[in-house]
PDB file of C-alpha atoms in Angstrom:
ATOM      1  CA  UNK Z   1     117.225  65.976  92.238  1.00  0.00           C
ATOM      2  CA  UNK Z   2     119.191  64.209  95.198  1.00  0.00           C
ATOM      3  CA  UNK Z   3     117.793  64.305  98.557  1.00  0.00           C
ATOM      4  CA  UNK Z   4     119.734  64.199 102.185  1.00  0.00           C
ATOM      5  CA  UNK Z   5     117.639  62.117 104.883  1.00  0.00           C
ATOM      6  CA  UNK Z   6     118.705  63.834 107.862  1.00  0.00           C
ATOM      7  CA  UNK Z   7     115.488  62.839 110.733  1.00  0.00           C
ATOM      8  CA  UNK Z   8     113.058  60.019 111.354  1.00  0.00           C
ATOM      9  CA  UNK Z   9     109.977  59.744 113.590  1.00  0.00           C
ATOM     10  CA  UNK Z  10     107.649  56.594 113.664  1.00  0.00           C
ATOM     11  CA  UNK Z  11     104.561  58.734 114.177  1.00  0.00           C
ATOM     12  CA  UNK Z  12     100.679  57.206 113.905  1.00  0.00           C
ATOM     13  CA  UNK Z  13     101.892  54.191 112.120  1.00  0.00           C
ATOM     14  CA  UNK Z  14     103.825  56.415 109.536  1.00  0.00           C
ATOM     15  CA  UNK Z  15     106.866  58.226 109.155  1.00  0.00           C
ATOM     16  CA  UNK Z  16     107.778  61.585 109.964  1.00  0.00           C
ATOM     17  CA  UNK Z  17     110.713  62.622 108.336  1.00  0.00           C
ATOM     18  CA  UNK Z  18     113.097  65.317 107.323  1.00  0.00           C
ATOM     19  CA  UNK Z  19     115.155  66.141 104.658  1.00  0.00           C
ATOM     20  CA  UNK Z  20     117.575  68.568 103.073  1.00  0.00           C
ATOM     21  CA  UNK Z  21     118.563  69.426  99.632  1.00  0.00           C
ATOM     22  CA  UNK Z  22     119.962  71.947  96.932  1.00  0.00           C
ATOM     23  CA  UNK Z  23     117.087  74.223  95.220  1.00  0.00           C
ATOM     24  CA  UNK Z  24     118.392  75.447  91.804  1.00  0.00           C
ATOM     25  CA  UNK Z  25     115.017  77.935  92.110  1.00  0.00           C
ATOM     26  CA  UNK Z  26     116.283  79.684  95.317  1.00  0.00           C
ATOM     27  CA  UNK Z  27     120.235  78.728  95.158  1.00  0.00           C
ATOM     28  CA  UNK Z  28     121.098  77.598  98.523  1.00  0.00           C
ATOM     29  CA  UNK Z  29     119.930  74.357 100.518  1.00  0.00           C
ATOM     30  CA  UNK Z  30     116.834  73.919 101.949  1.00  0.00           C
ATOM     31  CA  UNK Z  31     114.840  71.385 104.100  1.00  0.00           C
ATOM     32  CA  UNK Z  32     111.527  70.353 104.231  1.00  0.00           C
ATOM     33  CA  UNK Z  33     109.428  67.778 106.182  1.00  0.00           C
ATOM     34  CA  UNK Z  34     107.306  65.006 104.798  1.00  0.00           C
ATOM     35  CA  UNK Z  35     104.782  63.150 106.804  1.00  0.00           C
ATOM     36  CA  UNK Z  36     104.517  59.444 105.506  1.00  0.00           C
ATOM     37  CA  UNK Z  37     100.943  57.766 106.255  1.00  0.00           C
ATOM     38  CA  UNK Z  38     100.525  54.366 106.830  1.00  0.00           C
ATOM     39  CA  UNK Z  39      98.877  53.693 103.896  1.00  0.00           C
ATOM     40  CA  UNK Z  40     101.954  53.388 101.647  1.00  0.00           C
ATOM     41  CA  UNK Z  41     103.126  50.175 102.912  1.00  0.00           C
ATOM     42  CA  UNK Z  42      99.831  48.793 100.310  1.00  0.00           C
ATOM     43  CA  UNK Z  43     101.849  49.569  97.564  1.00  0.00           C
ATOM     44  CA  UNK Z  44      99.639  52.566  96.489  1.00  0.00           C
ATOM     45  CA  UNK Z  45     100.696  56.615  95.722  1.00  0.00           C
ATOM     46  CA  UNK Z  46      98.241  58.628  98.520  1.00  0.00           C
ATOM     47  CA  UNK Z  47      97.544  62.233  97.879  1.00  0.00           C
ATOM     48  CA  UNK Z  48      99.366  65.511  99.384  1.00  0.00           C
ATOM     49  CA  UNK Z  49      98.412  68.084 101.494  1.00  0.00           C
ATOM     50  CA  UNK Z  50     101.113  70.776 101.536  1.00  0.00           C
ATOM     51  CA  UNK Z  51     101.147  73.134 104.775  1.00  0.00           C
ATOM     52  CA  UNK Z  52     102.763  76.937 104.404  1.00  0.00           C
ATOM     53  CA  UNK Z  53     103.893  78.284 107.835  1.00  0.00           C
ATOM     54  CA  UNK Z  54     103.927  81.540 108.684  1.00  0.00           C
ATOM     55  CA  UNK Z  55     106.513  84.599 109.360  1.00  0.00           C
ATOM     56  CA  UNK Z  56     109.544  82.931 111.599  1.00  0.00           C
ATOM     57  CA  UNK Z  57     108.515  79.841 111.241  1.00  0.00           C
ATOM     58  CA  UNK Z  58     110.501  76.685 109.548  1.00  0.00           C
ATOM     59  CA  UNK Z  59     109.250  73.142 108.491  1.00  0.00           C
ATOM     60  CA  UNK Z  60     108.654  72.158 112.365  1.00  0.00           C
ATOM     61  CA  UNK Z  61     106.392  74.028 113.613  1.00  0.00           C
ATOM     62  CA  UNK Z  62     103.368  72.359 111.875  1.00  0.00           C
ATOM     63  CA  UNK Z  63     104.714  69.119 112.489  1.00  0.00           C
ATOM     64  CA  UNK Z  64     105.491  69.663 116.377  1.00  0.00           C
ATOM     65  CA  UNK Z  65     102.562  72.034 117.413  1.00  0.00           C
ATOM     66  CA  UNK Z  66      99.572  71.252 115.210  1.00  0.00           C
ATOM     67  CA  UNK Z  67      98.728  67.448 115.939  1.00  0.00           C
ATOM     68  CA  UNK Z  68      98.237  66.897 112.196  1.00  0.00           C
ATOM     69  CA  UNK Z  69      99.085  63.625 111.541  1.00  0.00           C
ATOM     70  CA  UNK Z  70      96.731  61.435 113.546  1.00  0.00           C
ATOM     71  CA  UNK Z  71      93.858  62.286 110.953  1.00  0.00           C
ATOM     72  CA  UNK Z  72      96.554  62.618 108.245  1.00  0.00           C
ATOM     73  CA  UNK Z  73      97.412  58.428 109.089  1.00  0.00           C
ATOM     74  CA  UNK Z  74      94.030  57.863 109.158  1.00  0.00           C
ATOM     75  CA  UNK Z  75      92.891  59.724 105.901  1.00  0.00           C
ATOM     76  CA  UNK Z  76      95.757  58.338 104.125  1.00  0.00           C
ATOM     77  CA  UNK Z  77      96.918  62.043 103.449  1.00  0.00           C
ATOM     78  CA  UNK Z  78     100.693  62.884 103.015  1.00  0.00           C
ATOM     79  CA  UNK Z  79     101.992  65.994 104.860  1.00  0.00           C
ATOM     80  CA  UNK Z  80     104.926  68.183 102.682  1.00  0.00           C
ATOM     81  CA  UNK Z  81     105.944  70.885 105.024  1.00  0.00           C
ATOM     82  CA  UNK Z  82     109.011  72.999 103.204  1.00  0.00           C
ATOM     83  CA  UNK Z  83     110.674  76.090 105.526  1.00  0.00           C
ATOM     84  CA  UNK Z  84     109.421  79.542 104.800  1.00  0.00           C
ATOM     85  CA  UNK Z  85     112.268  81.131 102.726  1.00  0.00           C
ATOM     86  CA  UNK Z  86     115.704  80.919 101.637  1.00  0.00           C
ATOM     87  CA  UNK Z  87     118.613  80.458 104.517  1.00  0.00           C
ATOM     88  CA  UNK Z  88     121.935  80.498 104.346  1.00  0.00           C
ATOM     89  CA  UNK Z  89     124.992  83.033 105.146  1.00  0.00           C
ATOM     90  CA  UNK Z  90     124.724  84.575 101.530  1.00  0.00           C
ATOM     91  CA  UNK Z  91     120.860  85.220 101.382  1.00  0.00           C
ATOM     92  CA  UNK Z  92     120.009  88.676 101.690  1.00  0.00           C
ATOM     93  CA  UNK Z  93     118.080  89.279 105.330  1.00  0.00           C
ATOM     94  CA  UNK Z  94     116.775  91.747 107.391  1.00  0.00           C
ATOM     95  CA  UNK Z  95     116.421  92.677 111.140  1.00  0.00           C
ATOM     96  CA  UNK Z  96     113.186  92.789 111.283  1.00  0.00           C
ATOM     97  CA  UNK Z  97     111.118  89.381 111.645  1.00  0.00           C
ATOM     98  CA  UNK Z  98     108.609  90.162 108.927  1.00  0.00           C
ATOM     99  CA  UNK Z  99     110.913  90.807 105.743  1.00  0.00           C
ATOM    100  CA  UNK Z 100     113.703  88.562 104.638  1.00  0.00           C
ATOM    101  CA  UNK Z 101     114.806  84.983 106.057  1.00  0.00           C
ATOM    102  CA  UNK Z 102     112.300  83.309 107.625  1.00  0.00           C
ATOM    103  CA  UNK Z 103     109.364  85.608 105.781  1.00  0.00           C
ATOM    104  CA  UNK Z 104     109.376  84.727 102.041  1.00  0.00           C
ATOM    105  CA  UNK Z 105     105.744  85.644 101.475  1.00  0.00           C
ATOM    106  CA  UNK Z 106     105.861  83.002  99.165  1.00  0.00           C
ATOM    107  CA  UNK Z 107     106.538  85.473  95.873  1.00  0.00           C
ATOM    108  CA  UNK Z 108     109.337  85.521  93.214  1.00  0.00           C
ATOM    109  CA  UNK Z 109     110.866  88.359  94.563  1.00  0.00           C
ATOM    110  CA  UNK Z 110     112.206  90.810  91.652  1.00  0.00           C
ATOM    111  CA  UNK Z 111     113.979  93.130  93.168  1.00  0.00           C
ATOM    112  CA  UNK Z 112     118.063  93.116  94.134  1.00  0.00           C
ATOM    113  CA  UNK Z 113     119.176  92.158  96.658  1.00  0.00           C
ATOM    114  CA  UNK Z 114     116.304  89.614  97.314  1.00  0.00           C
ATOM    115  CA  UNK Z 115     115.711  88.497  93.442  1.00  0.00           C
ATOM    116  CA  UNK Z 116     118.923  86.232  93.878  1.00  0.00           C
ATOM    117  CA  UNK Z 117     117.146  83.601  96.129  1.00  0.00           C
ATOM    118  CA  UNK Z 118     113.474  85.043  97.100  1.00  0.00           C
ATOM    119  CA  UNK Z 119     111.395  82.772  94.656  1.00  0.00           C
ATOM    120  CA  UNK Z 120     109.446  80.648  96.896  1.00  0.00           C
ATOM    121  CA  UNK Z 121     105.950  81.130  94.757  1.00  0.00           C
ATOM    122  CA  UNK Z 122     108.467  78.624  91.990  1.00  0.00           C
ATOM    123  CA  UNK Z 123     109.767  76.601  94.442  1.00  0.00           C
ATOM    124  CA  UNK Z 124     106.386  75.885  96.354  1.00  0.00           C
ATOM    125  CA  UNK Z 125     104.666  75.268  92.753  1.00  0.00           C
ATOM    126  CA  UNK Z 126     107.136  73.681  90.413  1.00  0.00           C
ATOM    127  CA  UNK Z 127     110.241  72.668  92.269  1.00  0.00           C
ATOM    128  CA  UNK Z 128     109.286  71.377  95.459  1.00  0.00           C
ATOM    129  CA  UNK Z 129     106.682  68.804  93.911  1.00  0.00           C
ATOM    130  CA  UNK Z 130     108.735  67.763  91.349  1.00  0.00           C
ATOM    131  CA  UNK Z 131     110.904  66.316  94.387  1.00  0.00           C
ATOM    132  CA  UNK Z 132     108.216  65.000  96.040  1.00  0.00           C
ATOM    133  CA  UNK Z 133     106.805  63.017  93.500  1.00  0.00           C
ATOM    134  CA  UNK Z 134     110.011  61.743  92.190  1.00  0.00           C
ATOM    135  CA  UNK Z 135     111.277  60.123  95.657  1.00  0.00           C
ATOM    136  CA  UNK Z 136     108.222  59.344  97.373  1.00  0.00           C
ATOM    137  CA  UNK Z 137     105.157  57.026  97.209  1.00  0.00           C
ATOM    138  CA  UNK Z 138     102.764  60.652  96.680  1.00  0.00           C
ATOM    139  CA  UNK Z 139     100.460  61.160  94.088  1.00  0.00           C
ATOM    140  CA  UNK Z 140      99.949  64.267  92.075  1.00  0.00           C
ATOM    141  CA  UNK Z 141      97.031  64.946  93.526  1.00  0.00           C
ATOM    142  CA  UNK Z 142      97.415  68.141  95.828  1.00  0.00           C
ATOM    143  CA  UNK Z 143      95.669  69.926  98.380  1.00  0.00           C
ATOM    144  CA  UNK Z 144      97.168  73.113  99.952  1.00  0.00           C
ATOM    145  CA  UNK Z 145      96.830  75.004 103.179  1.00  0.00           C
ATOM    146  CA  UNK Z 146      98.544  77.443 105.806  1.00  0.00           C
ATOM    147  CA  UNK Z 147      98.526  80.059 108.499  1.00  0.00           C
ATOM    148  CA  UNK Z 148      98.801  83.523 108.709  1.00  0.00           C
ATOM    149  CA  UNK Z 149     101.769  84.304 105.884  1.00  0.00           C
ATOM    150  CA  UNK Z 150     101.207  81.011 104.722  1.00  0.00           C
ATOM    151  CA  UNK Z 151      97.402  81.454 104.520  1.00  0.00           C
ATOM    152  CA  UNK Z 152      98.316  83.941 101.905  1.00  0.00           C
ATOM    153  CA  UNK Z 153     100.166  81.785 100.095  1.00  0.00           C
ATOM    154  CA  UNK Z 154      98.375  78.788 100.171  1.00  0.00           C
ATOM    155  CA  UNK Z 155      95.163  80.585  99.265  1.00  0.00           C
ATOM    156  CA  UNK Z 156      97.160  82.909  96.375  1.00  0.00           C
ATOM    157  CA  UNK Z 157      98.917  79.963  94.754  1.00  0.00           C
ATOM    158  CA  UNK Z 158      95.709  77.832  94.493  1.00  0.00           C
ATOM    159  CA  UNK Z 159      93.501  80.779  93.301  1.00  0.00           C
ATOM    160  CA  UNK Z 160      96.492  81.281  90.415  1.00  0.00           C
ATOM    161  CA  UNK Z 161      96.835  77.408  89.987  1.00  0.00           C
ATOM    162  CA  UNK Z 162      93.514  75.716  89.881  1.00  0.00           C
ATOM    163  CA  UNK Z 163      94.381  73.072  87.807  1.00  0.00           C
ATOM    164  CA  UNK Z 164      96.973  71.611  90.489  1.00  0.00           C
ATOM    165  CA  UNK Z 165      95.450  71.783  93.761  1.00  0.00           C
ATOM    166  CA  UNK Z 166      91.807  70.087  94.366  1.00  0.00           C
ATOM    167  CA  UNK Z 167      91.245  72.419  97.188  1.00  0.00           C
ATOM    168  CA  UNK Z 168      92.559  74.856  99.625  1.00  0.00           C
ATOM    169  CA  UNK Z 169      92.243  76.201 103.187  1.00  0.00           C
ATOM    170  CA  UNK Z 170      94.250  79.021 105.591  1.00  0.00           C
ATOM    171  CA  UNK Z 171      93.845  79.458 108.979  1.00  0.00           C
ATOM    172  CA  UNK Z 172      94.189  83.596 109.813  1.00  0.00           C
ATOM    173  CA  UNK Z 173      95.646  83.954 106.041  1.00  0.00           C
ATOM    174  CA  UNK Z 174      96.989  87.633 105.350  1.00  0.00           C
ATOM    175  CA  UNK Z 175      93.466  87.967 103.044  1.00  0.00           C
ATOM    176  CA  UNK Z 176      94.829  91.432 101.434  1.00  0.00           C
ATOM    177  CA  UNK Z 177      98.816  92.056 101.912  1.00  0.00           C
ATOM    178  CA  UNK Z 178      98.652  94.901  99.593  1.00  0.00           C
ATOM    179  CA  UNK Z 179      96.144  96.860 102.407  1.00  0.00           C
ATOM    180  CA  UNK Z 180      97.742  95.549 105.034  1.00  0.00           C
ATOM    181  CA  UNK Z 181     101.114  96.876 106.623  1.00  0.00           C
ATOM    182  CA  UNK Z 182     103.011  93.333 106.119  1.00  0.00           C
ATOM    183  CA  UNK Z 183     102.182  93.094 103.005  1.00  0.00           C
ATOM    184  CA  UNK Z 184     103.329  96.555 102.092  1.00  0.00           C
ATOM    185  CA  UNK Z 185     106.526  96.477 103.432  1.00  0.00           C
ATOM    186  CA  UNK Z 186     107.155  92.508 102.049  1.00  0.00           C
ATOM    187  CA  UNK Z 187     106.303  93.636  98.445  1.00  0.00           C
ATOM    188  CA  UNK Z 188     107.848  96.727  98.391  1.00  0.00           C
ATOM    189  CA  UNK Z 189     110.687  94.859  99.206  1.00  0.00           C
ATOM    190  CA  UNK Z 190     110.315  92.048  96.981  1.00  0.00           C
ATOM    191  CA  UNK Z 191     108.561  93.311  94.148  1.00  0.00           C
ATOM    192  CA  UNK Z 192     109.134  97.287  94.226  1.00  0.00           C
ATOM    193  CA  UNK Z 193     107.134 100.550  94.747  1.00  0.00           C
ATOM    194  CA  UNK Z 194     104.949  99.708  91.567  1.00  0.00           C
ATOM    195  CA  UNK Z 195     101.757  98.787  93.603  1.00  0.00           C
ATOM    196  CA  UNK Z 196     100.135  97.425  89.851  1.00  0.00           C
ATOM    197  CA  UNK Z 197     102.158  94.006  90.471  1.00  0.00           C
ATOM    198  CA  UNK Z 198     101.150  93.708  93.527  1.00  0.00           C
ATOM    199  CA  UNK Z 199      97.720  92.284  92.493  1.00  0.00           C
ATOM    200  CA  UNK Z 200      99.592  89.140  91.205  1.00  0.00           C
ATOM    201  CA  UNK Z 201     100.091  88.054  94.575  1.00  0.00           C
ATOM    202  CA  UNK Z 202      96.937  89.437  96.581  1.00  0.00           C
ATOM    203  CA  UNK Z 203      93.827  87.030  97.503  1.00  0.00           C
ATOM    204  CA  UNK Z 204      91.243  89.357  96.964  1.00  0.00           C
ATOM    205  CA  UNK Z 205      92.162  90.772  93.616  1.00  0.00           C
ATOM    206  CA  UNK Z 206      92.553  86.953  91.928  1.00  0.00           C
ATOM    207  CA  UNK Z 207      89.130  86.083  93.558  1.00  0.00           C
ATOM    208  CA  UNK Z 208      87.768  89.017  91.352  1.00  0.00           C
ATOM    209  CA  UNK Z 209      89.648  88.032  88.493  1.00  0.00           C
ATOM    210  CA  UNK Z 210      89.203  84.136  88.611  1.00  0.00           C
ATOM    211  CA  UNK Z 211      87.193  82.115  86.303  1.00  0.00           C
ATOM    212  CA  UNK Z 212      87.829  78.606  87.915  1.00  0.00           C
ATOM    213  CA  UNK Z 213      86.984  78.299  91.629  1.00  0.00           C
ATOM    214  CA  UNK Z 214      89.038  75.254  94.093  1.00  0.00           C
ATOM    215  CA  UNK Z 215      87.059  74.991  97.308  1.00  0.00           C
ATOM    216  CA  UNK Z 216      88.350  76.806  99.523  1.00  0.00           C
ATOM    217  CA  UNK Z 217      88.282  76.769 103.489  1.00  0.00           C
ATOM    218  CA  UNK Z 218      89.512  79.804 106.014  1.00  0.00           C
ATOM    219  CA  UNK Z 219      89.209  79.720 109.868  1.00  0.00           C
ATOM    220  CA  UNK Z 220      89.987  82.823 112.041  1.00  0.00           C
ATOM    221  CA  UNK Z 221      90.140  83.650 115.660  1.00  0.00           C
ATOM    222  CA  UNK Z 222      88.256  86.492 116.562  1.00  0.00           C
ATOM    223  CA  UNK Z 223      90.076  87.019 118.938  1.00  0.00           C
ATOM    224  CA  UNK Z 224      93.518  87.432 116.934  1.00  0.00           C
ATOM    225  CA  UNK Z 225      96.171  90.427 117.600  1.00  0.00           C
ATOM    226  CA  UNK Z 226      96.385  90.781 113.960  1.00  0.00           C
ATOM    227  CA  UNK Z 227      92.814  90.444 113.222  1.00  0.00           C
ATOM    228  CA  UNK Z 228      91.808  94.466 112.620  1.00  0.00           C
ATOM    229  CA  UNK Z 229      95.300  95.561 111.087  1.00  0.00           C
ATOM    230  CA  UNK Z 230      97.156  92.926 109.348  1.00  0.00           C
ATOM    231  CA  UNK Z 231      94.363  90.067 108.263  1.00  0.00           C
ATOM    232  CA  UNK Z 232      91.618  92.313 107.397  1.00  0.00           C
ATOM    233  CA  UNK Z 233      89.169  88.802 106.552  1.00  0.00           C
ATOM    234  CA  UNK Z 234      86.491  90.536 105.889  1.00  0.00           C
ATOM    235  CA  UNK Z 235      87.435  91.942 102.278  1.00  0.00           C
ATOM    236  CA  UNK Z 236      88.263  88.129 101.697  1.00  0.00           C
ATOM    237  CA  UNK Z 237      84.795  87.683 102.383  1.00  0.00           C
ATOM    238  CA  UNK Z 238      83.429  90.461 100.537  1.00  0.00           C
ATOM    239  CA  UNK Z 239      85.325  89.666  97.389  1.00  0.00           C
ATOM    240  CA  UNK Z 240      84.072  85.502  97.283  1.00  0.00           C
ATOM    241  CA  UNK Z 241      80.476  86.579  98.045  1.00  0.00           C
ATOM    242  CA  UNK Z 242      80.685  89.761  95.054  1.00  0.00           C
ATOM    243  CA  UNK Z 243      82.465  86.613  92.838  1.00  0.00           C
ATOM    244  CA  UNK Z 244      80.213  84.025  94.212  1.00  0.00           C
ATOM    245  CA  UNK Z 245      83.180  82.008  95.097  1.00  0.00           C
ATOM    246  CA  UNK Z 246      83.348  78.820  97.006  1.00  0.00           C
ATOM    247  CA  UNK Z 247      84.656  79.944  99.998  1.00  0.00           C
ATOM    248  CA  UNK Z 248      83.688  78.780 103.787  1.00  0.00           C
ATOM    249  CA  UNK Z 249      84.987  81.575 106.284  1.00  0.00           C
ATOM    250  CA  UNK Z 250      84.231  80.275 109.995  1.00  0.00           C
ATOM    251  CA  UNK Z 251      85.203  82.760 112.803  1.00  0.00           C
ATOM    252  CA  UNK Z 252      85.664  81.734 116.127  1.00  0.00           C
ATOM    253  CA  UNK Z 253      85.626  83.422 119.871  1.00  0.00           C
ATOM    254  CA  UNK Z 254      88.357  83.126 121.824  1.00  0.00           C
ATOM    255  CA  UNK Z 255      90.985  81.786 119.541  1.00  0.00           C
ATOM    256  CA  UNK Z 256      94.021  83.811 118.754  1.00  0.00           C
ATOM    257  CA  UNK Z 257      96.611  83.700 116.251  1.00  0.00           C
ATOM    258  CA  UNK Z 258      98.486  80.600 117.778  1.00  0.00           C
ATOM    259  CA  UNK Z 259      99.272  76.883 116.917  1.00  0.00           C
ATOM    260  CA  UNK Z 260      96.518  76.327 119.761  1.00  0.00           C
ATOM    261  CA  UNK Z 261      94.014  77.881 117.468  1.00  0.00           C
ATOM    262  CA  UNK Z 262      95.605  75.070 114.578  1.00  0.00           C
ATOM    263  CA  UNK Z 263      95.295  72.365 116.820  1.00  0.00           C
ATOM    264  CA  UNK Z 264      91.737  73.203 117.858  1.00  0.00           C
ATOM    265  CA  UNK Z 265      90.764  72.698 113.837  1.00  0.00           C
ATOM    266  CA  UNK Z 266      93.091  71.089 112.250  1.00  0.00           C
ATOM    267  CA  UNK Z 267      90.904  68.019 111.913  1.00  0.00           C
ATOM    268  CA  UNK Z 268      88.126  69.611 110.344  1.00  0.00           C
ATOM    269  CA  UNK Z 269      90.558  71.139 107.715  1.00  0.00           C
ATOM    270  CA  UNK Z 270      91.923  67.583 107.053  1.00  0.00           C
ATOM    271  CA  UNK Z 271      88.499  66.225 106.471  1.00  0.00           C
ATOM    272  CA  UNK Z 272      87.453  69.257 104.249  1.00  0.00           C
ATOM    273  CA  UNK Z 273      90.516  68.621 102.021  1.00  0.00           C
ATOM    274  CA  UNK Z 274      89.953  64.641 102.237  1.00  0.00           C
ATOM    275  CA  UNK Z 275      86.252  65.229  99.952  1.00  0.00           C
ATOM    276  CA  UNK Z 276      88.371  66.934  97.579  1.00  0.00           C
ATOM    277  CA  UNK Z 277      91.469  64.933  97.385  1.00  0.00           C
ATOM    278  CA  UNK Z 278      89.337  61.248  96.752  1.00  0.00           C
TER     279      UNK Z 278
END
C-alpha cells in the first residue's frame, strides 16, 4: 500500500500533512489528511480520531475551518481526515450536490452505475486504517466522529463496529437518512428502491438492534437549516433512551449547521473521545 506525500504544515508542534494514493476498494486515487501530534517524536504509537465531512466537502475542510489540532497536539490524538467519496473523470456523478462525487454517504453502494467505486463504508473501515497503521506512528486504537453526512457515518459505522472504535461523536449527524429526504434519494441511488436494506445503514434502526453500546457524543444547533427536515435528532434521541443507550445529545441556541458551530465545540468532543481512547 504505497503512499504519495504531496503537503506539509508544521502545525501545534506536529505535522499536518497530506497524501494521495490508489484505493483497490473504490478504484481510483484518493487523498486524505493526517494530523501528526507532537507526541510521536517519544518514540510511542498515539491513538486516532478519524473525522467524516459532510456533503461537498473533501479532506480540508476539517483541517482548515475547525481548529482541531491545538487540543489534538495537546491530547496526543492523531487526526485521519479521508475526502468524502470517490473522484476522478470515470466515477459516476451527478448534478446535484447531495448524490454522487463529493456525497458518498459513506455506504457500499450496490447499485450500477455507482457500485463500481461507491464503497466508502469498506474503505473508511478496512482500507483506510490498514494504511494508516502501516505508514504511520498510530495505534489501533480508534475513535470516530463527523458532521452532518459524516455524522451519519461516523455514528453508523461505530454502532455496526463496536469492537474497533472506543467511542464516537457527530455534530448535526443525518440521525435517520431513511426518513429524511437526503437519505432517500442517496440510498435509492446507492442501494435501490428496496427500503428493507436501508436499515443497514440508518442510526436509529442499529441503536434498536445493538447489543454492545460505544459512547457516543452528538451536538446540534438549534438553530440549523436542516434541523426540522433533513436531521430529524430527535428520533436519535428517542431510539438511545427506548435502548438505554449511551448517548449524550446537547442542543445549542444560535448555532447553525456551519464549521463555526465545529469550532465552537470541537474541544469538548476531543476531550470526550480522549476518556475513551486512554
Amino acid at each position: 500500500m504505497s503512499i504519495e506525500n504531496i503537503s506539509n504544515n508544521k502545525c501545534f508542534g506536529g505535522w499536518h500533512k497530506q497524501y494521495r494514493h490508489r484505493s483497490s476498494t473504490l478504484n481510483c486515487e484518493m487523498r486524505f489528511a493526517v494530523f501528526l501530534p507532537p507526541q510521536i517524536n517519544t518514540g510511542v504509537k498515539v491513538p486516532a480520531l478519524y473525522w467524516l465531512s459532510g456533503l461537498t466537502c473533501t479532506d480540508e475542510n476539517v483541517m482548515q475551518k475547525s481548529g482541531i489540532q491545538r487540543v489534538a497536539a495537546e491530547l496526543g490524538i492523531a487526526i485521519i481526515a479521508p475526502d468524502t467519496s470517490p473522484r476522478g473523470d470515470d466515477v459516476a456523478n451527478d448534478d446535484s450536490y447531495d448524490l454522487g462525487q463529493g456525497a458518498g454517504f459513506y455506504v457500499n453502494a450496490s447499485q450500477a452505475p455507482w457500485n463500481r467505486h461507491f464503497h466508502m463504508y469498506d474503505y473508511i473501515v478496512k482500507e483506510l486504517p490498514e494504511i494508516i497503521e502501516q505508514h504511520f506512528p498510530i495505534s489501533e486504537q480508534r475513535a470516530i466522529s463527523g458532521h452532518s453526512m459524516g455524522g451519519h457515518g461516523a455514528l453508523t459505522i461505530a454502532l455496526k463496529n463496536p469492537e474497533r472504535y472506543s467511542s464516537v461523536s457527530a455534530f448535526s449527524p443525518i440521525s435517520s437518512p431513511v426518513n429524511c429526504p437526503w437519505g432517500q434519494k442517496a440510498f435509492t441511488a446507492y442501494l435501490g428502491a428496496e427500503q428493507a436494506d436501508w436499515k443497514a445503514y440508518d442510526s436509529c434502526e442499529l441503536i434498536n438492534n445493538a447489543t454492545r453500546f460505544v459512547p457516543a457524543l452528538v451536538d446540534q444547533g438549534n438553530d440549523d437549516q436542516f434541523l426540522i427536515e433533513q436531521l430529524k435528532p430527535q428520533l436519535l434521541e428517542a431510539a438511545a433512551r427506548a435502548k438505554n443507550y449511551p448517548l449524550q445529545l446537547n442542543y445549542h441556541d444560535g448555532y447553525d449547521h456551519s464549521y463555526y458551530f465545529i469550532a465552537s465545540f470541537i474541544e469538548s468532543h476531543l476531550r470526550f473521545h480522549a476518556k475513551y481512547l486512554r
